[in-house]
Short mmCIF file of C-alpha atoms and ligand atoms in Angstrom, two decimals:
data_model
loop_
_atom_site.label_atom_id
_atom_site.label_comp_id
_atom_site.label_asym_id
_atom_site.label_seq_id
_atom_site.Cartn_x
_atom_site.Cartn_y
_atom_site.Cartn_z
CA MET E 204 59.36 -48.73 -6.55
CA ASN E 205 58.70 -48.72 -2.79
CA ASN E 206 60.72 -47.47 0.17
CA VAL E 207 62.56 -50.78 0.65
CA ASP E 208 63.63 -50.84 -3.01
CA LEU E 209 64.72 -47.22 -2.71
CA LYS E 210 66.77 -47.82 0.44
CA ASN E 211 68.57 -50.65 -1.38
CA LEU E 212 69.16 -48.43 -4.37
CA ILE E 213 70.61 -45.67 -2.15
CA LYS E 214 72.99 -48.22 -0.63
CA LYS E 215 74.19 -49.24 -4.11
CA GLN E 216 75.25 -45.69 -5.10
CA LYS E 217 79.02 -45.42 -5.46
CA LYS E 218 81.06 -42.59 -3.99
CA ASN E 219 82.56 -40.33 -6.68
CA TYR E 220 80.19 -41.60 -9.38
CA SER E 221 77.08 -39.95 -10.77
CA LEU E 222 73.74 -41.37 -9.63
CA ASP E 223 71.71 -44.23 -11.09
CA GLN E 224 69.20 -43.30 -13.76
CA SER E 225 66.09 -43.54 -11.53
CA PHE E 226 67.25 -40.63 -9.38
CA TYR E 227 66.94 -38.42 -12.46
CA THR E 228 63.80 -39.93 -13.95
CA ASP E 229 61.56 -41.67 -11.40
CA ASP E 230 58.36 -39.96 -10.31
CA TYR E 231 58.17 -41.75 -6.95
CA ILE E 232 61.65 -40.44 -6.06
CA PHE E 233 60.73 -36.97 -7.33
CA GLN E 234 57.70 -36.79 -5.02
CA LEU E 235 59.87 -37.85 -2.06
CA ASP E 236 62.45 -35.22 -3.07
CA LEU E 237 59.82 -32.51 -2.75
CA LYS E 238 58.39 -33.77 0.53
CA ASN E 239 61.60 -34.81 2.27
CA ILE E 240 64.20 -32.46 0.84
CA PHE E 241 62.73 -29.25 -0.60
CA PHE E 242 59.88 -28.81 1.91
CA LYS E 243 62.31 -29.13 4.83
CA GLN E 244 64.61 -26.33 3.70
CA TRP E 245 64.33 -22.60 4.23
CA VAL E 246 64.28 -21.34 0.64
CA PHE E 247 64.28 -17.72 -0.48
CA VAL E 248 61.62 -17.12 -3.08
CA GLY E 249 61.89 -13.40 -3.63
CA HIS E 250 63.00 -10.00 -2.41
CA ILE E 251 60.76 -7.52 -0.58
CA SER E 252 61.18 -5.00 -3.40
CA ARG E 253 59.03 -7.25 -5.59
CA ILE E 254 55.98 -6.33 -3.46
CA PRO E 255 56.57 -2.71 -2.37
CA ASN E 256 52.94 -1.64 -1.76
CA TYR E 257 50.11 -2.70 0.52
CA GLY E 258 48.29 -5.62 -1.13
CA ASP E 259 51.07 -6.49 -3.61
CA TYR E 260 51.48 -10.24 -3.85
CA PHE E 261 53.04 -13.03 -5.85
CA LEU E 262 52.55 -16.78 -5.86
CA PHE E 263 55.25 -19.31 -5.23
CA ASN E 264 54.21 -22.68 -6.68
CA ILE E 265 55.97 -25.95 -5.96
CA GLY E 266 54.53 -29.42 -6.61
CA LYS E 267 50.91 -29.42 -5.47
CA GLU E 268 51.46 -26.40 -3.23
CA SER E 269 50.79 -22.76 -4.00
CA ILE E 270 51.80 -20.06 -1.54
CA ILE E 271 50.49 -16.48 -1.55
CA ILE E 272 53.21 -14.03 -0.47
CA ILE E 273 51.53 -10.72 0.25
CA ARG E 274 52.37 -7.38 1.85
CA GLY E 275 49.97 -6.21 4.56
CA ASN E 276 49.94 -3.28 6.98
CA ASN E 277 53.01 -1.87 8.71
CA ASN E 278 55.42 -3.53 6.30
CA SER E 279 54.33 -7.00 7.38
CA ILE E 280 54.68 -9.74 4.78
CA TYR E 281 52.53 -12.85 5.04
CA ALA E 282 52.70 -16.28 3.43
CA HIS E 283 49.44 -18.22 3.18
CA TYR E 284 48.59 -21.51 1.52
CA ASN E 285 46.50 -20.63 -1.52
CA VAL E 286 43.70 -22.94 -0.39
CA CYS E 287 40.26 -21.66 0.58
CA ARG E 288 39.12 -22.97 3.97
CA HIS E 289 35.59 -23.49 2.62
CA ARG E 290 35.96 -26.24 0.03
CA GLY E 291 39.55 -25.81 -0.98
CA SER E 292 39.60 -23.72 -4.13
CA HIS E 293 42.71 -21.77 -5.06
CA ILE E 294 42.04 -18.14 -4.14
CA CYS E 295 44.62 -16.19 -6.13
CA LEU E 296 44.69 -17.34 -9.73
CA GLU E 297 47.12 -14.81 -11.21
CA GLU E 298 50.86 -15.22 -10.67
CA GLU E 299 51.12 -11.72 -9.18
CA GLY E 300 49.05 -8.62 -8.61
CA ASN E 301 47.54 -6.42 -5.92
CA LYS E 302 44.63 -7.34 -3.65
CA LYS E 303 43.15 -5.42 -0.76
CA LEU E 304 41.09 -8.45 0.19
CA LEU E 305 41.61 -12.10 -0.75
CA ILE E 306 38.27 -13.18 -2.24
CA CYS E 307 37.76 -16.80 -3.20
CA PRO E 308 36.44 -17.02 -6.78
CA TYR E 309 34.19 -20.01 -5.93
CA HIS E 310 31.65 -18.89 -3.25
CA ALA E 311 33.24 -15.54 -2.34
CA TRP E 312 34.52 -16.19 1.16
CA SER E 313 36.86 -13.28 1.80
CA TYR E 314 40.04 -13.05 3.85
CA ASN E 315 42.04 -10.12 5.20
CA LEU E 316 45.66 -9.90 4.10
CA ASP E 317 46.79 -11.41 7.42
CA GLY E 318 44.75 -14.51 6.52
CA SER E 319 41.89 -13.96 8.97
CA ILE E 320 38.43 -14.43 7.55
CA LYS E 321 36.46 -11.29 6.80
CA SER E 322 33.19 -12.68 5.53
CA ALA E 323 31.54 -15.99 4.65
CA ARG E 324 28.06 -15.79 3.18
CA MET E 325 24.98 -17.69 4.45
CA MET E 326 26.81 -19.86 6.95
CA GLU E 327 25.03 -21.50 9.93
CA GLU E 328 24.55 -19.46 13.13
CA ASN E 329 27.26 -21.37 14.98
CA PHE E 330 29.93 -20.69 12.28
CA ASN E 331 32.95 -19.29 14.10
CA LYS E 332 35.01 -17.12 11.74
CA THR E 333 38.11 -17.24 13.94
CA GLU E 334 38.51 -20.96 13.27
CA TRP E 335 38.73 -20.59 9.50
CA SER E 336 41.74 -18.39 8.81
CA LEU E 337 43.98 -19.29 5.88
CA ASN E 338 46.69 -21.81 6.68
CA LYS E 339 49.97 -20.05 7.30
CA CYS E 340 53.22 -21.00 5.65
CA ASN E 341 56.44 -20.40 7.65
CA ILE E 342 58.04 -17.16 6.54
CA ARG E 343 61.06 -15.10 7.61
CA ILE E 344 62.50 -11.96 6.06
CA PHE E 345 66.25 -11.66 6.27
CA GLU E 346 68.11 -8.75 4.64
CA GLY E 347 65.15 -8.20 2.34
CA LEU E 348 65.11 -11.83 1.23
CA ILE E 349 61.80 -13.66 1.67
CA PHE E 350 62.46 -17.15 3.01
CA ILE E 351 59.68 -19.72 3.31
CA ASN E 352 59.66 -23.26 4.68
CA LEU E 353 56.88 -25.72 3.85
CA SER E 354 57.61 -28.08 6.72
CA ASP E 355 55.10 -28.54 9.59
CA ASN E 356 58.05 -28.51 11.92
CA PRO E 357 60.66 -26.13 10.46
CA ASN E 358 64.25 -25.90 11.61
CA ASN E 359 65.09 -22.82 13.64
CA PHE E 360 65.68 -19.97 11.18
CA ASP E 361 68.33 -18.19 13.26
CA ASP E 362 70.43 -21.36 13.53
CA PHE E 363 70.01 -21.90 9.81
CA ILE E 364 71.12 -18.41 8.76
CA SER E 365 73.81 -17.86 11.37
CA PRO E 366 76.96 -19.08 9.50
CA THR E 367 76.20 -17.21 6.26
CA LYS E 368 74.71 -14.14 7.96
CA LYS E 369 77.77 -11.85 7.94
CA PHE E 370 78.51 -12.64 4.29
CA ILE E 371 74.99 -11.68 3.21
CA GLU E 372 74.78 -8.66 5.51
CA PHE E 373 77.98 -7.18 4.12
CA HIS E 374 76.28 -6.72 0.75
CA GLY E 375 73.38 -4.66 2.09
CA LEU E 376 70.60 -6.60 0.38
CA ALA E 377 68.00 -5.07 2.69
CA ASP E 378 68.74 -1.75 0.98
CA ALA E 379 68.62 -3.23 -2.48
CA LYS E 380 66.02 -3.56 -5.20
CA ILE E 381 65.43 -6.01 -8.01
CA ALA E 382 66.94 -4.63 -11.21
CA HIS E 383 65.99 -7.66 -13.28
CA ARG E 384 64.38 -11.06 -12.84
CA GLN E 385 64.39 -13.89 -15.33
CA PHE E 386 63.34 -17.53 -15.57
CA TYR E 387 65.41 -20.15 -17.40
CA PRO E 388 63.07 -23.14 -17.69
CA THR E 389 65.34 -26.16 -17.97
CA ASP E 390 64.33 -29.61 -19.24
CA GLY E 391 66.39 -31.48 -16.71
CA ASN E 392 65.86 -33.09 -13.32
CA TRP E 393 66.61 -30.73 -10.42
CA LYS E 394 69.57 -32.92 -9.39
CA LEU E 395 71.16 -32.74 -12.85
CA THR E 396 70.63 -28.98 -12.73
CA LEU E 397 72.31 -28.76 -9.34
CA ASP E 398 75.03 -31.30 -10.21
CA ASN E 399 75.99 -28.86 -12.94
CA PHE E 400 75.90 -25.91 -10.53
CA HIS E 401 78.12 -27.76 -8.04
CA GLU E 402 81.08 -28.23 -10.37
CA CYS E 403 83.20 -25.98 -12.56
CA TYR E 404 84.73 -28.85 -14.56
CA HIS E 405 82.48 -27.72 -17.41
CA CYS E 406 83.33 -24.02 -17.08
CA GLN E 407 86.29 -23.98 -19.43
CA PRO E 408 84.50 -25.71 -22.34
CA ALA E 409 81.07 -24.11 -21.75
CA HIS E 410 81.52 -20.65 -20.23
CA PRO E 411 83.90 -18.22 -22.00
CA GLU E 412 82.13 -15.30 -20.27
CA TYR E 413 82.62 -16.77 -16.79
CA CYS E 414 86.25 -17.59 -17.61
CA ALA E 415 86.87 -14.01 -18.75
CA VAL E 416 85.93 -12.69 -15.30
CA HIS E 417 87.32 -15.43 -13.05
CA ASP E 418 90.93 -16.56 -12.79
CA SER E 419 91.69 -19.98 -14.29
CA GLU E 420 93.29 -21.14 -11.02
CA TYR E 421 90.17 -20.02 -9.09
CA ILE E 422 88.07 -22.06 -11.49
CA ILE E 423 90.14 -25.17 -10.81
CA ALA E 424 90.33 -24.81 -7.05
CA TYR E 425 87.23 -22.84 -6.06
CA GLY E 426 84.97 -22.72 -9.10
CA ALA E 427 82.13 -24.44 -7.25
CA GLY E 428 83.15 -23.22 -3.79
CA SER E 429 86.04 -23.90 -1.43
CA ASN E 430 87.06 -27.55 -1.10
CA THR E 431 85.36 -28.47 -4.36
CA GLY E 432 88.46 -28.82 -6.54
CA PRO E 433 92.17 -29.70 -6.23
CA THR E 434 94.35 -27.27 -4.27
CA SER E 435 96.08 -24.63 -6.34
CA LYS E 436 99.21 -23.13 -4.81
CA LYS E 437 98.91 -20.24 -7.23
CA PHE E 438 95.38 -19.44 -6.16
CA GLU E 439 96.20 -19.84 -2.46
CA LYS E 440 98.91 -17.20 -2.91
CA MET E 441 96.53 -14.92 -4.78
CA LEU E 442 93.87 -15.38 -2.05
CA ASN E 443 96.32 -14.67 0.79
CA GLU E 444 97.56 -11.47 -0.83
CA TRP E 445 94.00 -10.34 -1.54
CA ASN E 446 92.89 -11.16 2.03
CA ALA E 447 95.68 -8.99 3.46
CA LYS E 448 94.71 -6.07 1.20
CA VAL E 449 91.00 -6.41 1.92
CA GLU E 450 91.42 -6.71 5.69
CA LYS E 451 93.30 -3.41 5.60
CA MET E 452 90.27 -1.88 3.89
CA GLY E 453 88.09 -3.10 6.78
CA HIS E 454 86.15 -5.45 4.51
CA LEU E 455 85.11 -9.00 5.21
CA THR E 456 87.24 -12.02 4.25
CA GLY E 457 87.11 -15.75 4.95
CA GLU E 458 84.87 -18.67 4.33
CA TYR E 459 82.36 -21.04 5.87
CA VAL E 460 82.36 -24.73 5.02
CA GLU E 461 79.84 -27.13 6.56
CA SER E 462 82.09 -29.26 8.75
CA GLU E 463 79.98 -32.40 8.84
CA PHE E 464 76.72 -33.76 7.57
CA ASN E 465 73.77 -31.95 9.06
CA ASP E 466 70.29 -30.69 8.17
CA TYR E 467 71.74 -27.92 6.04
CA SER E 468 74.01 -27.66 3.06
CA ARG E 469 75.47 -24.16 3.38
CA SER E 470 78.64 -22.49 2.19
CA ALA E 471 80.13 -19.01 1.97
CA GLU E 472 83.39 -17.49 0.91
CA ARG E 473 85.01 -14.30 -0.30
CA THR E 474 87.59 -14.58 -3.08
CA PRO E 475 89.29 -12.25 -5.60
CA LEU E 476 88.09 -11.88 -9.17
CA ARG E 477 90.53 -12.25 -12.08
CA GLU E 478 93.34 -9.67 -11.96
CA GLY E 479 92.14 -6.27 -13.18
CA LYS E 480 88.42 -7.07 -12.84
CA TYR E 481 86.31 -5.01 -10.47
CA THR E 482 83.05 -6.81 -11.03
CA GLU E 483 81.40 -9.50 -13.20
CA THR E 484 81.01 -7.40 -16.34
CA LYS E 485 82.43 -7.76 -19.84
CA SER E 486 84.82 -4.83 -19.39
CA GLY E 487 85.43 -5.79 -15.76
CA LYS E 488 84.72 -2.17 -14.86
CA PRO E 489 82.31 -1.16 -12.08
CA ILE E 490 78.82 -0.45 -13.34
CA ALA E 491 76.65 0.42 -10.35
CA LYS E 492 76.74 2.12 -6.95
CA LEU E 493 78.68 0.27 -4.25
CA MET E 494 76.38 -1.79 -2.06
CA GLY E 495 76.23 -2.50 1.67
CA LYS E 496 79.34 -1.99 3.77
CA PHE E 497 81.81 -1.61 0.89
CA LYS E 498 83.86 1.56 1.22
CA ASP E 499 85.62 1.06 -2.07
CA TYR E 500 86.01 -1.65 -4.71
CA ASP E 501 87.96 -4.57 -3.31
CA CYS E 502 87.64 -6.54 -6.58
CA GLY E 503 86.22 -9.47 -4.64
CA TYR E 504 83.44 -11.92 -5.05
CA THR E 505 81.16 -13.35 -2.38
CA SER E 506 79.59 -16.71 -3.01
CA VAL E 507 76.94 -17.96 -0.58
CA GLY E 508 74.82 -21.10 -0.69
CA THR E 509 72.02 -21.14 1.88
CA SER E 510 70.64 -24.47 0.68
CA PRO E 511 71.05 -26.46 -2.54
CA PHE E 512 68.08 -24.50 -3.88
CA ASN E 513 69.56 -21.00 -3.46
CA SER E 514 72.83 -19.28 -4.25
CA LEU E 515 73.89 -15.67 -3.87
CA LEU E 516 76.79 -14.60 -6.08
CA MET E 517 77.72 -11.07 -5.16
CA CYS E 518 80.10 -8.44 -6.50
CA ASN E 519 80.73 -5.08 -4.85
CA ASP E 520 78.10 -3.31 -6.94
CA PHE E 521 75.43 -5.91 -7.71
CA ALA E 522 74.24 -9.35 -6.66
CA THR E 523 72.95 -12.26 -8.72
CA LEU E 524 70.59 -14.54 -6.80
CA PHE E 525 69.58 -18.03 -7.90
CA THR E 526 66.53 -20.10 -6.99
CA PHE E 527 66.18 -23.64 -8.33
CA ILE E 528 62.60 -24.92 -8.30
CA PRO E 529 61.99 -28.62 -9.05
CA VAL E 530 58.90 -28.85 -11.28
CA SER E 531 58.79 -32.48 -12.42
CA THR E 532 61.20 -35.39 -12.90
CA LYS E 533 62.56 -33.80 -16.05
CA HIS E 534 61.95 -30.10 -15.52
CA THR E 535 63.43 -27.41 -13.27
CA LYS E 536 62.61 -23.74 -13.10
CA VAL E 537 65.77 -21.69 -12.63
CA GLU E 538 65.10 -18.13 -11.50
CA LEU E 539 67.74 -15.38 -11.49
CA MET E 540 67.33 -12.05 -9.72
CA TRP E 541 69.82 -9.21 -10.08
CA LEU E 542 69.87 -6.77 -7.17
CA VAL E 543 71.34 -3.26 -7.05
CA HIS E 544 71.38 -0.48 -4.47
CA LYS E 545 67.80 0.74 -4.00
CA ASP E 546 68.67 4.31 -5.03
CA ALA E 547 70.44 3.28 -8.24
CA GLU E 548 68.72 4.31 -11.47
CA GLU E 549 68.94 2.27 -14.64
CA GLY E 550 70.78 4.07 -17.42
CA LYS E 551 72.24 6.58 -14.96
CA ASP E 552 73.77 4.50 -12.17
CA TYR E 553 73.82 1.10 -13.81
CA SER E 554 73.52 -0.60 -17.17
CA LEU E 555 71.25 -3.62 -17.17
CA ASP E 556 72.86 -5.23 -20.23
CA GLU E 557 76.32 -5.12 -18.68
CA MET E 558 75.02 -6.33 -15.34
CA ILE E 559 73.22 -9.41 -16.61
CA TRP E 560 75.77 -10.17 -19.37
CA MET E 561 77.72 -12.88 -17.61
CA TRP E 562 75.11 -14.84 -15.69
CA ASP E 563 72.53 -14.56 -18.45
CA ALA E 564 74.93 -16.04 -21.04
CA THR E 565 76.22 -18.59 -18.52
CA THR E 566 72.74 -19.75 -17.47
CA ILE E 567 71.62 -20.08 -21.10
CA ALA E 568 74.69 -22.25 -21.74
CA ASP E 569 74.00 -24.25 -18.55
CA LYS E 570 70.40 -24.83 -19.61
CA LYS E 571 71.65 -26.38 -22.86
CA ILE E 572 74.25 -28.66 -21.31
CA ILE E 573 71.82 -29.82 -18.61
CA GLU E 574 69.18 -30.63 -21.23
CA ASP E 575 71.74 -32.56 -23.33
CA ASN E 576 72.79 -34.36 -20.14
CA GLN E 577 69.17 -35.30 -19.29
CA ARG E 578 68.59 -36.69 -22.79
CA GLY E 579 71.66 -38.91 -22.51
CA VAL E 580 70.75 -40.06 -19.01
CA LEU E 581 67.40 -41.34 -20.34
CA SER E 582 69.15 -43.86 -22.62
CA LYS E 583 69.06 -47.56 -21.76
CA GLU E 584 72.85 -47.41 -22.05
CA TYR E 585 73.38 -44.75 -19.36
CA ARG E 586 75.45 -45.93 -16.38
CA PRO E 587 76.88 -43.73 -13.59
CA GLY E 588 80.33 -42.46 -14.58
CA PRO E 589 83.41 -41.51 -12.49
CA LEU E 590 83.79 -37.94 -11.22
CA SER E 591 86.91 -35.84 -11.73
CA LYS E 592 89.03 -34.00 -9.16
CA MET E 593 87.07 -30.87 -10.06
CA GLU E 594 83.72 -32.41 -9.13
CA LYS E 595 84.11 -32.68 -5.36
CA GLY E 596 81.25 -30.21 -4.90
CA LEU E 597 78.95 -32.47 -6.88
CA GLU E 598 79.93 -35.47 -4.73
CA LYS E 599 79.28 -33.40 -1.60
CA PHE E 600 75.81 -32.40 -2.80
CA LYS E 601 75.07 -35.95 -3.94
CA SER E 602 76.03 -37.56 -0.62
CA TRP E 603 74.10 -34.88 1.34
CA TYR E 604 71.05 -35.65 -0.79
CA LEU E 605 71.33 -39.44 -0.48
CA LYS E 606 71.76 -39.29 3.27
CA HIS E 607 68.72 -37.03 3.67
CA LEU E 608 66.61 -39.20 1.44
CA ASP E 609 67.73 -42.33 3.27
CA LEU E 610 67.01 -40.84 6.72
CA SER E 611 63.55 -39.72 5.62
CA LEU E 612 62.68 -43.31 4.69
CA SER E 613 63.49 -44.84 8.07
S1 LIG K 911 35.77 -22.87 -1.99
FE1 LIG K 911 36.24 -20.87 -1.47
S2 LIG K 911 34.37 -19.94 -1.01
FE2 LIG K 911 33.86 -21.98 -1.50
FE1 LIG K 912 77.74 -23.75 -15.69
#
């Protein structure tokens, strides 16, 4: 395949149908996806509480790139490409750890945590250390979330975060800590993984836990965000009544929908949980300290998408954060992070099992259906099929993706 073939293929894709097989299987397209889609987005890859002490670091690996995210002095957090400026060796080889100095394992050039070079043995007299700092990766911390952008020319972060800002801020994530983190390695293309995340058509057959916490009318109308399903008069009524109650409490209501195609694919909304549920637990009862600006339980749910690769699904007392990392044509790393108030103690202020119950079970079920989907899509008999009224979110994601890919080829 070359770019001309790909442009023709993009043109052939039908609205309200799934994509042609090559989009889920072709390595040439996958490499372009990384370069032209993932690398251009601001993506959150962790929370500051993962690296609380001076020298704590973790690696974020994507495609051929490896980024060292490390805490330095005065609460500064740096992101460096994990590539030695001498002859290119990876410097940090462990996924996470603590380092007071970044020493290359090959010839022992050493770097300070800010990326500047500390020492380089036996170099010529005219070697100028200041020219050989580690290459920086774009990084911004927002509400404790560590966002990176692998583009040489990143979009302005403030513009990017502005529409979802108030929704994230309300939950006080800057004053939170990671209660649990888990990977769900999924044998499916990143687009199949996200297709599944962008529709709730499958929720009724696949997710009894999700359906126990969320109202059936919400699932139809809003399951994958506002404007992603058919309108439900019943849910509209429920939402209006809840909005009135919540506004009286001084809490946030409302939604943000991207009005037209642009660089970003963001969304945010606050909606009520199923009647009688306070939070996303089996009993529906609160399990942890209230977070952020909540004065009391409003029994609501905040769903935020900052890019296709990240979602924040937040109750009043905990938040579940998703990062989708494309690994290869047929493999995606799904990472979930559960955040609670930083002063909350496990066993005393919150129960981990109850907190992770719903999204753990739901993500395990999603992993299975995505893998079954990928296997079927590989067949010589696979053809794109028609989408339902409950898959508008998938169509939105798909057309955003195709347009971006197409623009990057011109
Ligand atoms: S490659 Fe790093 S010191 Fe030589
Ligand atoms: Fe699902």
